[in-house]
XYZ file of C-alpha atoms in Angstrom:
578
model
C 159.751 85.584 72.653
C 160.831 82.675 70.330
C 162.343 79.726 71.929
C 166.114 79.290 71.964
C 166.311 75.294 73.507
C 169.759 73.845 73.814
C 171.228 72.456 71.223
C 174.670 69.889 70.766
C 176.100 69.252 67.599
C 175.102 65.841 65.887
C 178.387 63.098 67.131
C 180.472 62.267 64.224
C 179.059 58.886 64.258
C 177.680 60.135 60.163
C 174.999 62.618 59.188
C 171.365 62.920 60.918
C 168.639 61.504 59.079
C 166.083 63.813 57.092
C 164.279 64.084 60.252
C 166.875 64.517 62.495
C 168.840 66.877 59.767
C 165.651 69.437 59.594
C 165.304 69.050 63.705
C 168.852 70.169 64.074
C 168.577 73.244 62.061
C 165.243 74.384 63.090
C 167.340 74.374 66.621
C 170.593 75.835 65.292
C 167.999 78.521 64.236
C 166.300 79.191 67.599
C 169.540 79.139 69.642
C 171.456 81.436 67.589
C 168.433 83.836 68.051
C 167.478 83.862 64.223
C 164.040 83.031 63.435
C 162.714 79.478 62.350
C 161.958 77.673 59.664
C 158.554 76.507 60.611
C 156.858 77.553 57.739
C 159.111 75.336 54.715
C 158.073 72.443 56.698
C 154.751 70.327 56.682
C 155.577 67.164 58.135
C 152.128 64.942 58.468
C 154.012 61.841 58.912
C 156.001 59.659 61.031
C 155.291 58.817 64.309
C 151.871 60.370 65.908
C 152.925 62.682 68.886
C 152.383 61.859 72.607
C 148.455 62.433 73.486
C 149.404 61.533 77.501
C 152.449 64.132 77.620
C 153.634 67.911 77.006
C 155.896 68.632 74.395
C 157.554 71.711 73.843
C 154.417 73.620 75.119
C 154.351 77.181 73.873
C 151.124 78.417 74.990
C 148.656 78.158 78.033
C 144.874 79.066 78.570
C 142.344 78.937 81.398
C 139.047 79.000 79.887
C 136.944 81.712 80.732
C 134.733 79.941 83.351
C 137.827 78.590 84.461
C 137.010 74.847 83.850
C 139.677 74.295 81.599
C 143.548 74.785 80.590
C 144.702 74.587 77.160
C 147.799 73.911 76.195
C 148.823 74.083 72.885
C 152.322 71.700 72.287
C 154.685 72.422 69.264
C 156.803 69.304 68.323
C 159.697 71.846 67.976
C 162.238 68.918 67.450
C 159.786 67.254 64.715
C 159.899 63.743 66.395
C 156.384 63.393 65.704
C 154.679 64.175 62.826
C 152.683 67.577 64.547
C 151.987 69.305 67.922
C 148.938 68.610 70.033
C 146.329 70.839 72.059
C 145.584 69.634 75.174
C 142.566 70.453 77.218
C 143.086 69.467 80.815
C 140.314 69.501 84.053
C 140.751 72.457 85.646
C 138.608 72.009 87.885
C 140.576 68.625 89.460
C 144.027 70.122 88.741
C 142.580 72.990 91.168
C 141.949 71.072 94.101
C 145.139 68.884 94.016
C 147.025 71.989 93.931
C 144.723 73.536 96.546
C 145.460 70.254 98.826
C 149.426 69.953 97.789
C 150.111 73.557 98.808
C 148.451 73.499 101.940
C 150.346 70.254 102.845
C 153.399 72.028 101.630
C 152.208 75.437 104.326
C 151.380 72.928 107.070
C 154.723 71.054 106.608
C 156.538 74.343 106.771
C 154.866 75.139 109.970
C 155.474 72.065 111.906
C 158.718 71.822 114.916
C 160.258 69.195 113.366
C 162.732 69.040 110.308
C 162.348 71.023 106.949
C 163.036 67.827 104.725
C 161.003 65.414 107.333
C 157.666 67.808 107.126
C 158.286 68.287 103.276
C 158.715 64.489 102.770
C 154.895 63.684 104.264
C 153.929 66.559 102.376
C 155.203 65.008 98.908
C 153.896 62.142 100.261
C 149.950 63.242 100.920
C 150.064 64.650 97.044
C 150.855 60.910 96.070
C 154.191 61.981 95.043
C 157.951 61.389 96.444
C 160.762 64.678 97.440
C 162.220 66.107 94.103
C 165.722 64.887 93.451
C 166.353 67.158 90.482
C 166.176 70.992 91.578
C 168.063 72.057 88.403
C 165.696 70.440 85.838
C 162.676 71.473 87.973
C 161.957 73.812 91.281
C 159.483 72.928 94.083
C 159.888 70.264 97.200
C 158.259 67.403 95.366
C 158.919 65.650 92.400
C 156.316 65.850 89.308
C 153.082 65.196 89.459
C 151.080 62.541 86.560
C 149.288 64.404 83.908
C 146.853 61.208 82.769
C 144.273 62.188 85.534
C 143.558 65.721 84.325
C 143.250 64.044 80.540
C 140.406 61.857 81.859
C 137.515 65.054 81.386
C 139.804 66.581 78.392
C 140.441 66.278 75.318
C 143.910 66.120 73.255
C 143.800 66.854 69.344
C 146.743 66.386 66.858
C 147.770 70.309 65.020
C 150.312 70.969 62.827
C 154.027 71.407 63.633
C 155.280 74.709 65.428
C 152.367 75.714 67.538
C 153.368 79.747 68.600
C 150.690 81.276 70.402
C 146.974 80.871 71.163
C 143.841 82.905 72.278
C 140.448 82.470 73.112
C 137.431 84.383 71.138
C 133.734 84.380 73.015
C 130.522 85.857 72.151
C 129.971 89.438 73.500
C 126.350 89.303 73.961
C 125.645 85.694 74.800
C 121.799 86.835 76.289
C 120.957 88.188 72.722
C 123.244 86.206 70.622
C 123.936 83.092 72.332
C 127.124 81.385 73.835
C 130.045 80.656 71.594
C 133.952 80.547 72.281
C 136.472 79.707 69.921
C 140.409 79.037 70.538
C 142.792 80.335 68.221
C 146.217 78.809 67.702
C 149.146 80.017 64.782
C 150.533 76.927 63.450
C 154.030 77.277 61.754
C 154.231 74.330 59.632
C 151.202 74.340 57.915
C 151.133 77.425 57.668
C 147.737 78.134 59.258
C 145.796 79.632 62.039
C 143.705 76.025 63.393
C 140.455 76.985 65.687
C 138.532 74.602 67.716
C 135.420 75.529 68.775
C 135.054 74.768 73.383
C 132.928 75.155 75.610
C 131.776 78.646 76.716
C 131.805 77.899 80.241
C 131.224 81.724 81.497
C 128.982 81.753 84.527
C 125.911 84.290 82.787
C 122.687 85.561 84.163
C 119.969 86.671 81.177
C 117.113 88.517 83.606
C 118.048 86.677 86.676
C 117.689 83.165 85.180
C 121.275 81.598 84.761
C 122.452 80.586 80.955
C 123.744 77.057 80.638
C 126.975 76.273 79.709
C 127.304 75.637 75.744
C 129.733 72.703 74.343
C 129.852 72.332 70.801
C 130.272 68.447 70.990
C 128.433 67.479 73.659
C 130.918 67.033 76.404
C 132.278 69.222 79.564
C 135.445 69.917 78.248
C 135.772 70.240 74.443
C 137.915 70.819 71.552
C 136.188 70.582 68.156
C 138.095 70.931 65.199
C 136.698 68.618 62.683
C 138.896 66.057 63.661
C 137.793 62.122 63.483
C 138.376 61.215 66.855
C 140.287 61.883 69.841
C 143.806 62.370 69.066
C 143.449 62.981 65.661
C 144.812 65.574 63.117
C 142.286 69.034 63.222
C 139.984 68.561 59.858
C 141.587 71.093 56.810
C 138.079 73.008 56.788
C 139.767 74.286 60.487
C 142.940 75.622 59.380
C 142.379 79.123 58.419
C 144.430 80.450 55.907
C 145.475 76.844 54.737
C 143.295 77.066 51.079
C 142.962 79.836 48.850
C 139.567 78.459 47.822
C 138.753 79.321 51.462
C 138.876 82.765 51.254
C 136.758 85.296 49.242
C 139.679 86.697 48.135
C 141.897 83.950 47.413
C 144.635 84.512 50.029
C 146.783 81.926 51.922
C 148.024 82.840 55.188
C 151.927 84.048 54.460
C 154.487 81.380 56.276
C 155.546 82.046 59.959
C 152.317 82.928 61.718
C 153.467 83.687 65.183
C 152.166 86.409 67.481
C 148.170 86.696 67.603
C 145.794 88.968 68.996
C 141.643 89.004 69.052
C 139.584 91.698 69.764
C 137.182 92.860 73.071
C 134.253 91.264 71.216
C 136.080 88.250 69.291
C 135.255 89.486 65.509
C 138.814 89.782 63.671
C 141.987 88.583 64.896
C 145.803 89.668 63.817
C 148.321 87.335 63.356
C 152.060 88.784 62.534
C 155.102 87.166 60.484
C 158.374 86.916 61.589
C 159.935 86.723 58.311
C 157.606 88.276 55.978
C 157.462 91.877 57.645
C 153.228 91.113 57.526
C 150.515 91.229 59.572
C 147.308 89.107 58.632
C 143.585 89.601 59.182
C 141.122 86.885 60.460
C 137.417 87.785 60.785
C 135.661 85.147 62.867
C 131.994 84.671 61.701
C 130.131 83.120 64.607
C 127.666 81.521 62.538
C 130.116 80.065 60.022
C 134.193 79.677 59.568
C 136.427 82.439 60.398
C 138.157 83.275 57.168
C 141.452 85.042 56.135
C 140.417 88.486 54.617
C 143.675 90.750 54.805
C 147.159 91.503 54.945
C 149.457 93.871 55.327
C 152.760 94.188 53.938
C 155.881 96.675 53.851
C 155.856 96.303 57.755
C 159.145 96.930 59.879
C 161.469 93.508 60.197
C 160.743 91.221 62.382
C 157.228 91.429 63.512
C 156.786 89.687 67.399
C 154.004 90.095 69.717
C 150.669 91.619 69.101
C 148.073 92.982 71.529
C 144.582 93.941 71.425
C 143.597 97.678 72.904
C 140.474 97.348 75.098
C 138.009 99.514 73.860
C 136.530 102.431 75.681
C 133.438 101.490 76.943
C 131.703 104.506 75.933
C 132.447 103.683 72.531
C 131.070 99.835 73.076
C 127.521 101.166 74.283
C 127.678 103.910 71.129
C 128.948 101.386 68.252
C 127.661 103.529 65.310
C 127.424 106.707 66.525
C 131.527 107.214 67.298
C 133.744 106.471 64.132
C 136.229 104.526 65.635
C 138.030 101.437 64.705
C 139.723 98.572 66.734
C 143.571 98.839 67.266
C 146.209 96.368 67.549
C 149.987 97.045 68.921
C 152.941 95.560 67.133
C 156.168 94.988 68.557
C 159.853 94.252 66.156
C 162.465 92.566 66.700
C 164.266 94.576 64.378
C 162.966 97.885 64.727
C 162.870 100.532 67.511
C 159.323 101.090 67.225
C 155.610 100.168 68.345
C 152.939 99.693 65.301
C 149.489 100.444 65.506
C 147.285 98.684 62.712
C 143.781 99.097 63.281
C 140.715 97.090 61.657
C 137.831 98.627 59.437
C 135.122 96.121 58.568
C 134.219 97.338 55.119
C 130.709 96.685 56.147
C 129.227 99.725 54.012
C 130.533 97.591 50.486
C 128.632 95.361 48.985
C 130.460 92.995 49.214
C 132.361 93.565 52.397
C 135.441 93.254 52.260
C 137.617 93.879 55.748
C 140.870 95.099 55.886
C 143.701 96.546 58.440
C 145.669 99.564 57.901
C 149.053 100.561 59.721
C 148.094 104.266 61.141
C 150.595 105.010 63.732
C 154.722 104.018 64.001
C 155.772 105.013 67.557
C 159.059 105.535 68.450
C 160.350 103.443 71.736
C 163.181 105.537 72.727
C 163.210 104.359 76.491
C 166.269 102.458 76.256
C 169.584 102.892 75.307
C 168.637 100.869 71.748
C 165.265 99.807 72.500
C 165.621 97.189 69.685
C 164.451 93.492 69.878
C 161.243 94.081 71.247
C 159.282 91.212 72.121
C 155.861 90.541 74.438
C 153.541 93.060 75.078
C 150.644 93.374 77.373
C 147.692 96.182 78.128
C 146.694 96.777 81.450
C 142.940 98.416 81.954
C 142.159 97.102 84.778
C 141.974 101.107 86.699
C 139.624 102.676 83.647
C 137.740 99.481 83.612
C 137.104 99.807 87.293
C 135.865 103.352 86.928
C 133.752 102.403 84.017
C 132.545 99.765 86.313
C 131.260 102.341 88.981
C 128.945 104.947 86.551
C 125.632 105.309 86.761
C 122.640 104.699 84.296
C 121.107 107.132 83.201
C 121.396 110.839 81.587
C 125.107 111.211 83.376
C 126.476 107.850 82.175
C 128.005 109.156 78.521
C 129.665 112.379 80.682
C 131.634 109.632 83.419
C 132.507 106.888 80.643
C 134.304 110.208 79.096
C 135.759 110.728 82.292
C 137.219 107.387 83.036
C 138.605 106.921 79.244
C 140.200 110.400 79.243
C 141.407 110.552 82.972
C 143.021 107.055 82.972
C 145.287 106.033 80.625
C 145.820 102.020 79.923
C 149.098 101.000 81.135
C 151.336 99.426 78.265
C 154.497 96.758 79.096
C 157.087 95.506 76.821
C 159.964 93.042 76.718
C 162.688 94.574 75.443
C 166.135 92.589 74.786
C 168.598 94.988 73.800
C 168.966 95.843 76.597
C 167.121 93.364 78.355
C 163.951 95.818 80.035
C 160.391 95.956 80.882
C 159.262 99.253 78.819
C 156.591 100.952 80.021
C 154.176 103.421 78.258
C 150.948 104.831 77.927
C 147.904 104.646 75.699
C 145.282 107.378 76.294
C 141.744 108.046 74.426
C 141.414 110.818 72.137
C 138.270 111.817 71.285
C 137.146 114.217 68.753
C 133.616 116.354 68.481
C 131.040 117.523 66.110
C 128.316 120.181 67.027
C 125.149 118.765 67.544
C 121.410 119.722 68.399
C 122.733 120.160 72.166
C 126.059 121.583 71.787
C 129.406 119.413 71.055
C 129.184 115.722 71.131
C 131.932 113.000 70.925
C 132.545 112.174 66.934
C 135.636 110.170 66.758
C 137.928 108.680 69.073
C 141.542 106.991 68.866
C 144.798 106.280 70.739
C 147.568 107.981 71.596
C 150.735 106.030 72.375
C 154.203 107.151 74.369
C 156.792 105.137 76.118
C 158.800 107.209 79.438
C 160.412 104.282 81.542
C 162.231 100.789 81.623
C 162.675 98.354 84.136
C 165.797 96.326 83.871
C 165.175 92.240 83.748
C 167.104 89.528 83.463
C 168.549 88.393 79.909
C 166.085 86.723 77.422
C 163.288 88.946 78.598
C 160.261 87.278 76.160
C 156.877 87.282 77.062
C 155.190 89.736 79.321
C 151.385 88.958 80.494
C 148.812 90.096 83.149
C 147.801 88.584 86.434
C 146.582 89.356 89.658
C 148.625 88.650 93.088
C 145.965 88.156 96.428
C 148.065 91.067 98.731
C 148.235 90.196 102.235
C 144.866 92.432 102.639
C 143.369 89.174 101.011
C 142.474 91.256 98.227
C 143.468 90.540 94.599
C 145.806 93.259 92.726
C 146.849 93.806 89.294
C 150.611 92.713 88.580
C 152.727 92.589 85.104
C 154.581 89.582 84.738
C 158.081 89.527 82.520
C 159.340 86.391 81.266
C 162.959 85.915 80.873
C 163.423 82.288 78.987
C 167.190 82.497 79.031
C 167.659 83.626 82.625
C 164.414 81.367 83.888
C 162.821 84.120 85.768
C 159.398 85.440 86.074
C 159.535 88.990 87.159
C 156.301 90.122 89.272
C 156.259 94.116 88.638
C 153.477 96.601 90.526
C 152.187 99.359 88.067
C 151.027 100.983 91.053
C 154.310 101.217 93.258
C 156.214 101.345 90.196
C 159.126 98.284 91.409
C 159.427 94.647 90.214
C 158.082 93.329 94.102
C 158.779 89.432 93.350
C 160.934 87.306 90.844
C 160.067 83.956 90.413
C 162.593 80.732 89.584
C 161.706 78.803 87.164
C 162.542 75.437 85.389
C 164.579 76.305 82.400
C 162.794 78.011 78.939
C 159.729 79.432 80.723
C 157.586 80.149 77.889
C 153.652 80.778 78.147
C 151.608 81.959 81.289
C 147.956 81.569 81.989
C 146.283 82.928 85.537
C 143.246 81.014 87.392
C 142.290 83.844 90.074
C 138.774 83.855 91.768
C 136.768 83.697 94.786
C 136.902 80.095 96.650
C 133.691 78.399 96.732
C 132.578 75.343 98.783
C 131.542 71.705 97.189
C 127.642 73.643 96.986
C 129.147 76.353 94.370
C 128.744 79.177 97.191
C 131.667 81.887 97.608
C 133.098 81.406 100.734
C 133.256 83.887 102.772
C 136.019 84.615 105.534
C 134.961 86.051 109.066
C 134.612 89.485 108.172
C 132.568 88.238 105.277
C 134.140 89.005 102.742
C 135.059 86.290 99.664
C 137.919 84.504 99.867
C 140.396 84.580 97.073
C 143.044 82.553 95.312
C 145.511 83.178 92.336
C 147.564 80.596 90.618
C 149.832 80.821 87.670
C 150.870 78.123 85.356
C 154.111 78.559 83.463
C 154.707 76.123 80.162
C 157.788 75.450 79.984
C 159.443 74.769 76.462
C 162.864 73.161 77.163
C 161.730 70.304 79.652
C 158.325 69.933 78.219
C 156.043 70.696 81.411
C 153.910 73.148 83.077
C 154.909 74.618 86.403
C 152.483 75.465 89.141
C 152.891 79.182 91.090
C 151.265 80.106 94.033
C 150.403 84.140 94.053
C 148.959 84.570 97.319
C 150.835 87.279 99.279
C 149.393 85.597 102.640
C 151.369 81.931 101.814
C 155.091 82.737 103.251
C 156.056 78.568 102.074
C 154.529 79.105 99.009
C 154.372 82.803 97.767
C 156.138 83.391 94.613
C 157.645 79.804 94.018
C 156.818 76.825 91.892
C 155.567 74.015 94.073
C 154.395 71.553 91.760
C 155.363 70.009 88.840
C 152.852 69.037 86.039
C 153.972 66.494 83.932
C 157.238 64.532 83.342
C 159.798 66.912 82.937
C 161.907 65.924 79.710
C 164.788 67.276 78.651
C 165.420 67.952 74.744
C 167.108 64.893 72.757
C 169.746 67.281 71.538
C 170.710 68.013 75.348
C 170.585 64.592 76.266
């Protein structure tokens, strides 16, 4: 999962400045596959990074109303003095690519030449033919990023951005609206939040709830920061001051994976270098803090995922000792972790902490070392979850659906290079009570059986939804392989990798925008069976070029299926490559 851009040794012309010196090793580091050296540096001077441009993005977001991306940029070559975090109109960027793909269908069904029809396509987009294919797939060339800054925001974060999530409010008609974005930050070290808008379309007893921005505007990203563009106040940099903790604790260096759980209270970040994993509890109603960590942890800690919790447990919080549970993947190790997170909320003070209660062995490889991304999929217990009743049957079928469907789990594995594929079922234990057994206790149980073979560099793995040629959306895993510039499209359900996707080189970060079409009104529109009609995108960040291409996922496109057709942002290539 870590970036490995190209690098060229320095010309004999004398040494690198200090800049250029730490630069050069940081990518000496990354190509030769060993971690870097993000956290020994805090640079906070020097030139201010771009605020109109991506730069070594390493993670992507749609908000959850979908009005939004995020993209969180990493200054991995330290030519500015920190990253940024971008949040771009959504909204806009969705109907130019809605327009610019439907040129690019119509062009591909016209009787005259395949460059000619491609050409006026280009052309309606505002755009001209692409005349670099090996920097950058898709017919047209790249497409400006200054219109979708003109509703977003761009703030200035440390150096070595990783990751990033998104926290919201699980009860928004009781509690109120809230969502928070998450991003590990290498060089500081710290874990910087900004508090966005919570753009979720909500209904509280048939009356819809309002959208909620912390600062006022559509598209938000408040981090304490003085203005536009400028650095993320300290008091948002979790982790970054001792005196900010009730403990005392600073966040250990090389934050990198991160995971939050189903109901945004405590977040794990894991350490490359410091075999650790951290604990964030985020306080809606004041500053998340850093409250744990673990040590003594297998080398190399990766990834880190959330498990979705059963929902029978969710409606019974109290009743059912149980405990959320986070999966660790190693680069170093042949194993899965499971730490879970206890609250403490029966001290006085509390004082939460994590606790490493399970080391599963992978075993589906030939090595099934160098683990990297890793991804749940619920979506098939969710949807039976989804269909029981109220009432005095409800506890009996949300029992059902957690013990009769197990949560898929996916893995990017590098030695060998392999999608591994597991399982994580509910356990639940009982107690007698006044009517005969009821459910206690409940946990996971975690085994790997199969691997797909990908191409090498497998990284990140993530899940989106395909529209099938039914017009229907369906669940998909989707494998990253940054070396190899692939995206890998794999059905859980047919059990086969049905699509792989070319990329621009270093794909990095992927974020989906799938819904149901609506017309300029806000109504769903319908198609002439009447049922809603649906679209998926994906957006790929690309780290070695510095841009963010544009996927279409909708089975019923032939042109467009499965391929990058637009180009967002300059592409760039590293100054090292150059």
């Amino acid at each position: 999962m870590s970036p490995e851009p190209v690098f060229r040794r320095p010309s004999a012309r004398g040494p690198l400045p200090r800049r250029g010196r730490v630069a050069a090793l940081a990518l000496v580091l990354a190509a030769s596959g060993l971690v870097g050296l993000g956290g020994c540096f805090n640079v906070a001077e020097g030139l201010p990074p771009p605020l109109d441009a991506f730069y070594f993005p390493t993670g992507v977001l749609v908000s959850p109303g979908r009005t939004a991306l995020y993209v969180a940029n990493s200054d991995f070559d330290l030519q500015y003095s920190g990253g940024t975090m971008m949040a771009l109109d959504l909204v806009l960027l969705r109907e130019d690519t809605g327009r610019l793909r439907q040129a690019i269908l119509d062009a591909a069904a016209m009787p005259v030449s395949n460059t000619e029809a491609m050409a006026g396509a280009c052309g309606a987009a505002g755009v001209g033919r692409n005349d670099n294919t090996t920097l950058y797939p898709g017919p047209c060339a790249p497409v400006a990023l200054a219109p979708y800054l003109r509703g977003g925001k761009v703030m200035t974060i440390g150096a070595f951005a990783s990751d990033a999530v998104i926290a919201v409010k699980p009860d928004p008609c009781k509690d109120g609206r809230g969502a928070r974005l998450f991003v590990p930050v290498r060089g500081d070290p710290s874990v910087t939040y900004f508090d966005i808008t919570d753009d979720r379309e909500i209904t509280c007893e048939g009356a819809a709830l309002p959208a909620a921005s912390p600062c006022g505007d559509a598209i938000c990203l408040a981090c304490g920061a003085a203005s536009e563009g400028a650095r993320c106040g300290r008091d948002h940099l979790v982790g970054r001051d001792a005196s900010d903790s009730q403990r005392e604790l600073t966040l250990p260096v090389e934050p990198f994976g991160i995971a939050v759980d189903d109901v945004g209270a405590s977040l794990v970040v894991v350490h490359q270098t410091e075999q650790t994993a951290s604990l964030l509890v985020n306080r809606w109603e004041s500053e998340p803090a850093l409250e744990h960590y673990l040590t003594n942890m297998p080398p190399g800690p990766t990834d880190v995922v959330a498990f979705p919790t059963p929902r029978l447990i969710a409606e019974n919080r109290g009743a059912i000792d149980y405990t959320p549970a986070f999966g660790v993947s190693f680069r170093s190790s042949a194993e899965f972790d499971v730490l879970r997170y206890n609250d403490d909320r029966g001290s006085s003070p509390a004082r939460p902490f994590i606790t490493r209660t399970a080391a599963v062995r992978i075993g589906a490889t030939a090595n099934s070392t160098d683990s990297r991304g890793v991804a749940i999929d619920a979506s098939e217990r969710q949807a039976c979850e989804e269909a029981c009743p109220t009432g005095a049957t409800r506890g009996t079928c949300l029992r059902d659906c957690a013990e009769d469907h197990a949560l898929g789990i996916f893995m990017a594995n590098r030695n060998p290079a392999a999608l591994v594929i597991g399982q994580v079922e509910a356990k639940f234990t009982e107690r007698e009570g006044p009517s005969g057994p009821e459910v206690s206790g409940a946990y996971e149980d975690i085994t790997f059986h199969d691997a797909v073979p990908l191409a090498f560099g497998a990284s990140r793995v993530e899940m989106g939804r395909v529209i099938g040629e039914d017009g229907k959306p369906a669940w998909r895993v989707f494998a990253v392989a940054f070396d190899s510039s692939f995206v890998f499209s794999y059905d859980p359900v047919a059990r086969r990798v049905d699509t792989v996707i070319k990329t621009g080189r270093g794909p990095h970060a992927l974020a989906f925008d799938t819904e149901r079409m609506r017309d300029e009104a806000g109504n769903v529109v319908l198609d002439a069976q009447g049922e809603p009609v649906w679209y998926s995108t994906m957006y790929v960040a690309h780290f070695t070029d510095s841009y963010v291409g544009v996927v279409d996922l909708d089975m019923r496109n032939q042109a467009t299926f499965g391929s990058m057709y637009m180009t967002l942002g300059k592409p760039v290539p590293p100054k090292e490559s150059q």
